[in-house]
């Protein structure tokens, strides 16, 4: 059983806490901000993105430059990590843009004595994300808690699918970056499908890809959903003016909380998407986690 867990992914930190293991968390990434109250857990990673890369275009350019030059986007403080003596380090091998690269983590854990177990996750589909919850639970030595959480997540997804059953599918263009636009791949098309929609820019499980706003329009969506990777609802709303006029409804969502991170809250995202695409009488027209951007249709 793991008693000292280092989670280098926001989604895993959420999973660890959802499993009731908050008290075993001894290290986190600098991006781990949910659930609230993690400030006492040392952050052992940091970003290399230049401080002046603040706009969507500047961040995209900085990431592209780093990729061309083979440079990492994040650092791991190996000395700090070793001093925290974790016996389980959880990382990822799915995306070096979204989180610390697996290679950097493997290099850092060599300094830990006694050696720590490393669990590397790479879920690309929604069902794989839920399965990864059990992987974390098993690695931490709490398989029963994992089974209970996984069963709850599947039951909630089943309820979402039942809610929209028989309704005509809504064509959705989920956009995970705005300037330039990128399609939202991996698990997002599965979230859209569970909510009674069909993603028109990318297939489920495929990687996100750079696009143009002409590409978005050519896909003939009924709805465009803005979910810039890693951004909160207020941050997404601040970017609304960067979206060119589009002849369909446009919505903003809490990307960081509900769509970007491959953890339990992806099910919350599917629930929100279902209320957006197929509202029932009494459903609120938006809220803290999503909103229609009235006036963005052109």
Coordinates of C-alpha atoms in Angstrom, one line a residue:
X1 CA 0.0 0.0 0.0
X2 CA 1.3 3.4 -1.0
X3 CA 1.5 5.8 2.0
X4 CA 3.3 8.7 0.3
X5 CA 2.0 9.7 -3.1
X6 CA 3.5 12.2 -5.5
X7 CA 0.9 13.2 -8.1
X8 CA 2.4 15.1 -11.1
X9 CA -0.9 15.4 -12.9
X10 CA -3.9 17.6 -11.9
X11 CA -6.3 14.8 -12.9
X12 CA -4.5 12.3 -10.8
X13 CA -4.5 14.6 -7.8
X14 CA -8.3 14.9 -8.2
X15 CA -8.5 11.1 -8.4
X16 CA -6.4 10.6 -5.3
X17 CA -8.5 13.0 -3.3
X18 CA -11.8 11.4 -4.7
X19 CA -10.5 8.1 -3.4
X20 CA -10.2 9.5 0.1
X21 CA -6.4 9.7 0.0
X22 CA -5.8 13.4 0.4
X23 CA -3.7 12.7 3.6
X24 CA -1.3 10.5 1.6
X25 CA -0.5 13.2 -0.9
X26 CA 3.1 14.5 -0.3
X27 CA 3.8 16.2 -3.7
X28 CA 1.9 17.6 -6.6
X29 CA 2.4 19.5 -9.8
X30 CA 2.3 23.3 -10.0
X31 CA -1.0 23.0 -11.9
X32 CA -2.8 20.9 -9.3
X33 CA -5.5 23.2 -8.0
X34 CA -8.5 20.9 -7.3
X35 CA -9.9 20.1 -4.9
X36 CA -9.3 23.4 -3.1
X37 CA -6.9 23.5 -0.2
X38 CA -3.8 21.9 -1.7
X39 CA -1.5 24.8 -0.9
X40 CA 0.2 22.9 1.9
X41 CA 1.3 20.1 -0.5
X42 CA 4.7 21.0 -2.1
X43 CA 4.7 21.6 -5.9
X44 CA 7.6 19.9 -7.4
X45 CA 7.2 21.0 -11.0
X46 CA 7.3 24.4 -12.8
X47 CA 6.6 25.7 -16.3
X48 CA 9.3 26.9 -18.7
X49 CA 6.9 28.9 -20.8
X50 CA 8.2 32.5 -21.1
X51 CA 6.5 35.0 -18.8
X52 CA 5.6 37.2 -21.7
X53 CA 3.7 34.4 -23.5
X54 CA 0.2 35.6 -22.3
X55 CA -2.0 35.5 -25.3
X56 CA -3.3 32.3 -27.0
X57 CA -1.2 33.1 -30.1
X58 CA 1.9 33.7 -28.0
X59 CA 1.5 30.5 -26.0
X60 CA 0.9 28.5 -29.2
X61 CA 4.1 30.0 -30.7
X62 CA 6.1 29.2 -27.6
X63 CA 4.9 25.6 -27.5
X64 CA 5.6 25.2 -31.2
X65 CA 9.1 26.6 -30.8
X66 CA 9.9 24.3 -27.9
X67 CA 8.7 21.3 -29.9
X68 CA 10.9 22.2 -32.9
X69 CA 14.0 22.6 -30.7
X70 CA 13.3 19.5 -28.7
X71 CA 13.0 21.5 -25.4
X72 CA 10.9 20.5 -22.5
X73 CA 8.0 22.7 -21.4
X74 CA 8.2 21.8 -17.7
X75 CA 10.9 21.1 -15.0
X76 CA 10.8 18.7 -12.2
X77 CA 12.7 19.6 -9.0
X78 CA 14.4 16.3 -8.4
X79 CA 16.0 17.3 -5.1
X80 CA 12.7 18.5 -3.6
X81 CA 10.9 15.4 -4.9
X82 CA 13.5 13.1 -3.4
X83 CA 13.4 14.9 0.0
X84 CA 9.6 14.3 0.2
X85 CA 10.3 10.5 0.0
X86 CA 7.3 9.3 -2.0
X87 CA 6.8 5.6 -2.5
X88 CA 4.4 6.1 -5.4
X89 CA 4.9 8.7 -8.2
X90 CA 2.2 9.0 -10.8
X91 CA 2.8 10.7 -14.1
X92 CA 1.7 10.5 -17.7
X93 CA 2.9 9.6 -21.2
X94 CA 0.0 11.1 -23.3
X95 CA 0.9 14.7 -23.9
X96 CA 4.1 16.6 -23.2
X97 CA 2.3 19.9 -23.7
X98 CA -0.3 19.3 -21.0
X99 CA 2.0 18.0 -18.3
X100 CA 5.6 17.1 -17.4
X101 CA 7.1 14.6 -19.9
X102 CA 7.4 11.0 -18.7
X103 CA 11.1 11.0 -19.4
X104 CA 11.7 14.0 -17.1
X105 CA 9.9 12.2 -14.3
X106 CA 11.8 9.0 -14.8
X107 CA 15.0 10.9 -14.5
X108 CA 13.9 12.6 -11.4
X109 CA 12.8 9.5 -9.5
X110 CA 16.2 8.0 -9.8
X111 CA 17.2 10.2 -6.9
X112 CA 14.5 8.8 -4.5
X113 CA 15.8 6.5 -1.8
X114 CA 14.3 4.0 -1.2
X115 CA 13.1 3.7 -4.8
X116 CA 9.5 4.7 -5.6
X117 CA 7.1 2.9 -7.8
X118 CA 6.2 4.9 -10.9
X119 CA 2.7 4.6 -12.5
X120 CA 2.5 6.2 -15.9
X121 CA -1.0 6.8 -17.4
X122 CA -2.1 7.5 -20.9
X123 CA -5.9 7.3 -21.2
X124 CA -7.1 8.5 -24.6
X125 CA -10.8 7.7 -24.4
X126 CA -13.4 8.4 -21.8
X127 CA -13.7 4.7 -20.7
X128 CA -9.9 4.6 -20.5
X129 CA -10.0 7.6 -18.2
X130 CA -12.4 5.9 -15.9
X131 CA -10.3 2.7 -16.0
X132 CA -7.3 4.7 -15.0
X133 CA -9.1 5.6 -11.8
X134 CA -9.0 1.9 -10.9
X135 CA -5.3 1.8 -11.8
X136 CA -4.6 4.6 -9.4
X137 CA -6.6 2.9 -6.7
X138 CA -4.9 -0.4 -7.2
X139 CA -1.4 1.2 -7.1
X140 CA -2.3 3.0 -3.9
X141 CA -3.6 -0.1 -2.3
X142 CA -7.3 0.8 -2.1
X143 CA -9.0 -1.3 -4.8
X144 CA -12.4 -1.3 -3.2
X145 CA -12.5 2.5 -3.1
X146 CA -11.6 2.4 -6.8
X147 CA -14.4 -0.1 -7.6
X148 CA -16.9 2.1 -5.8
X149 CA -15.8 5.3 -7.6
X150 CA -15.6 3.7 -11.0
X151 CA -19.1 2.2 -10.5
X152 CA -20.4 5.7 -9.6
X153 CA -18.9 7.3 -12.6
X154 CA -20.3 4.7 -15.0
X155 CA -23.8 5.0 -13.4
X156 CA -23.7 8.8 -13.9
X157 CA -22.7 8.3 -17.5
X158 CA -25.5 5.8 -18.0
X159 CA -27.9 8.4 -16.6
X160 CA -26.6 11.0 -19.1
X161 CA -27.1 8.7 -22.0
X162 CA -30.6 7.8 -20.8
X163 CA -31.5 11.5 -20.5
X164 CA -30.7 12.1 -24.2
X165 CA -31.8 8.8 -25.6
X166 CA -33.9 9.1 -28.8
X167 CA -33.1 12.8 -29.3
X168 CA -31.6 13.9 -32.6
X169 CA -27.8 14.2 -32.3
X170 CA -26.5 17.8 -32.2
X171 CA -23.4 18.5 -34.4
X172 CA -20.7 19.9 -32.1
X173 CA -17.4 21.5 -32.9
X174 CA -15.4 21.5 -29.7
X175 CA -12.4 23.8 -29.9
X176 CA -9.6 23.4 -27.4
X177 CA -7.6 26.5 -28.4
X178 CA -8.8 29.7 -30.0
X179 CA -5.9 31.5 -31.6
X180 CA -5.2 29.4 -33.6
X181 CA -8.2 27.0 -33.2
X182 CA -7.4 23.4 -32.4
X183 CA -9.9 20.6 -32.4
X184 CA -10.6 18.9 -29.0
X185 CA -9.6 15.2 -29.4
X186 CA -8.9 12.3 -27.1
X187 CA -11.9 11.8 -24.7
X188 CA -13.9 15.0 -25.7
X189 CA -15.7 13.3 -28.6
X190 CA -16.8 10.6 -26.2
X191 CA -18.2 13.2 -23.8
X192 CA -20.0 14.8 -26.7
X193 CA -21.5 11.5 -27.8
X194 CA -22.6 10.6 -24.3
X195 CA -24.4 13.9 -24.1
X196 CA -26.3 13.4 -27.3
X197 CA -24.0 15.1 -29.8
X198 CA -21.6 14.2 -32.5
X199 CA -18.2 15.8 -32.7
X200 CA -17.6 17.0 -36.2
X201 CA -13.9 18.1 -36.1
X202 CA -12.1 15.0 -34.9
X203 CA -12.7 11.3 -34.2
X204 CA -12.9 10.0 -30.6
X205 CA -9.5 9.0 -29.4
X206 CA -7.6 11.0 -32.1
X207 CA -5.2 13.6 -31.0
X208 CA -6.2 17.3 -31.1
X209 CA -5.1 19.0 -34.2
X210 CA -4.6 22.6 -35.5
X211 CA -7.4 23.9 -37.6
X212 CA -8.7 27.2 -39.0
X213 CA -12.0 28.9 -38.4
X214 CA -12.9 28.1 -42.0
X215 CA -12.3 24.4 -41.1
X216 CA -14.7 24.8 -38.2
X217 CA -17.4 26.5 -40.4
X218 CA -16.9 23.8 -43.1
X219 CA -17.7 21.1 -40.7
X220 CA -21.2 22.5 -40.4
X221 CA -21.6 22.3 -36.6
X222 CA -24.9 23.2 -34.9
X223 CA -22.9 24.4 -31.9
X224 CA -19.3 25.6 -31.3
X225 CA -18.1 24.9 -27.8
X226 CA -15.0 26.8 -26.6
X227 CA -12.9 24.8 -24.2
X228 CA -9.3 26.2 -24.4
X229 CA -7.1 23.6 -22.7
X230 CA -6.5 24.3 -19.1
X231 CA -8.5 27.5 -18.8
X232 CA -11.2 28.2 -16.2
X233 CA -14.7 29.6 -17.1
X234 CA -13.7 33.3 -16.4
X235 CA -10.6 32.9 -18.6
X236 CA -12.6 31.3 -21.4
X237 CA -15.1 34.2 -21.3
X238 CA -12.3 36.7 -21.5
X239 CA -11.3 35.2 -24.9
X240 CA -14.8 35.4 -26.4
X241 CA -13.9 38.5 -28.5
X242 CA -11.1 36.5 -30.2
X243 CA -13.7 34.3 -31.9
X244 CA -14.7 35.5 -35.3
X245 CA -18.4 35.7 -36.1
X246 CA -19.9 32.2 -36.6
X247 CA -23.4 31.5 -38.0
X248 CA -24.2 29.1 -35.2
X249 CA -24.6 29.3 -31.4
X250 CA -21.3 29.5 -29.4
X251 CA -20.9 28.3 -25.9
X252 CA -18.1 28.7 -23.3
X253 CA -17.3 26.0 -20.7
X254 CA -15.1 25.5 -17.7
X255 CA -12.4 23.7 -19.8
X256 CA -9.9 23.1 -17.0
X257 CA -12.5 21.6 -14.6
X258 CA -14.7 19.6 -16.9
X259 CA -12.9 18.8 -20.2
X260 CA -9.1 19.2 -20.2
X261 CA -8.1 16.9 -17.4
X262 CA -8.5 13.1 -17.8
X263 CA -10.0 12.5 -14.4
X264 CA -13.4 11.9 -12.6
X265 CA -14.8 15.4 -13.5
X266 CA -15.0 14.5 -17.2
X267 CA -18.3 12.9 -16.2
X268 CA -19.4 16.3 -14.8
X269 CA -18.4 17.7 -18.2
X270 CA -20.7 15.1 -20.0
X271 CA -23.5 16.1 -17.7
X272 CA -23.0 19.8 -18.5
X273 CA -22.8 19.1 -22.2
X274 CA -26.1 17.2 -22.1
X275 CA -27.9 20.1 -20.4
X276 CA -26.4 22.4 -23.0
X277 CA -27.3 20.3 -26.1
X278 CA -30.6 18.8 -24.9
X279 CA -32.1 21.1 -22.1
X280 CA -35.0 19.8 -20.2
X281 CA -37.8 22.0 -18.8
X282 CA -36.4 23.7 -15.7
X283 CA -32.8 23.4 -16.7
X284 CA -30.9 26.7 -16.1
X285 CA -29.6 28.3 -19.4
X286 CA -26.0 28.2 -18.2
X287 CA -24.3 28.7 -14.9
X288 CA -20.8 28.8 -13.3
X289 CA -19.5 26.0 -15.6
X290 CA -21.0 27.0 -19.0
X291 CA -22.7 29.8 -20.8
X292 CA -24.1 30.7 -24.2
X293 CA -22.2 33.6 -25.8
X294 CA -25.1 35.5 -27.1
X295 CA -24.2 37.8 -30.0
X296 CA -21.3 35.6 -31.2
X297 CA -23.4 34.2 -34.1
X298 CA -22.7 36.2 -37.3

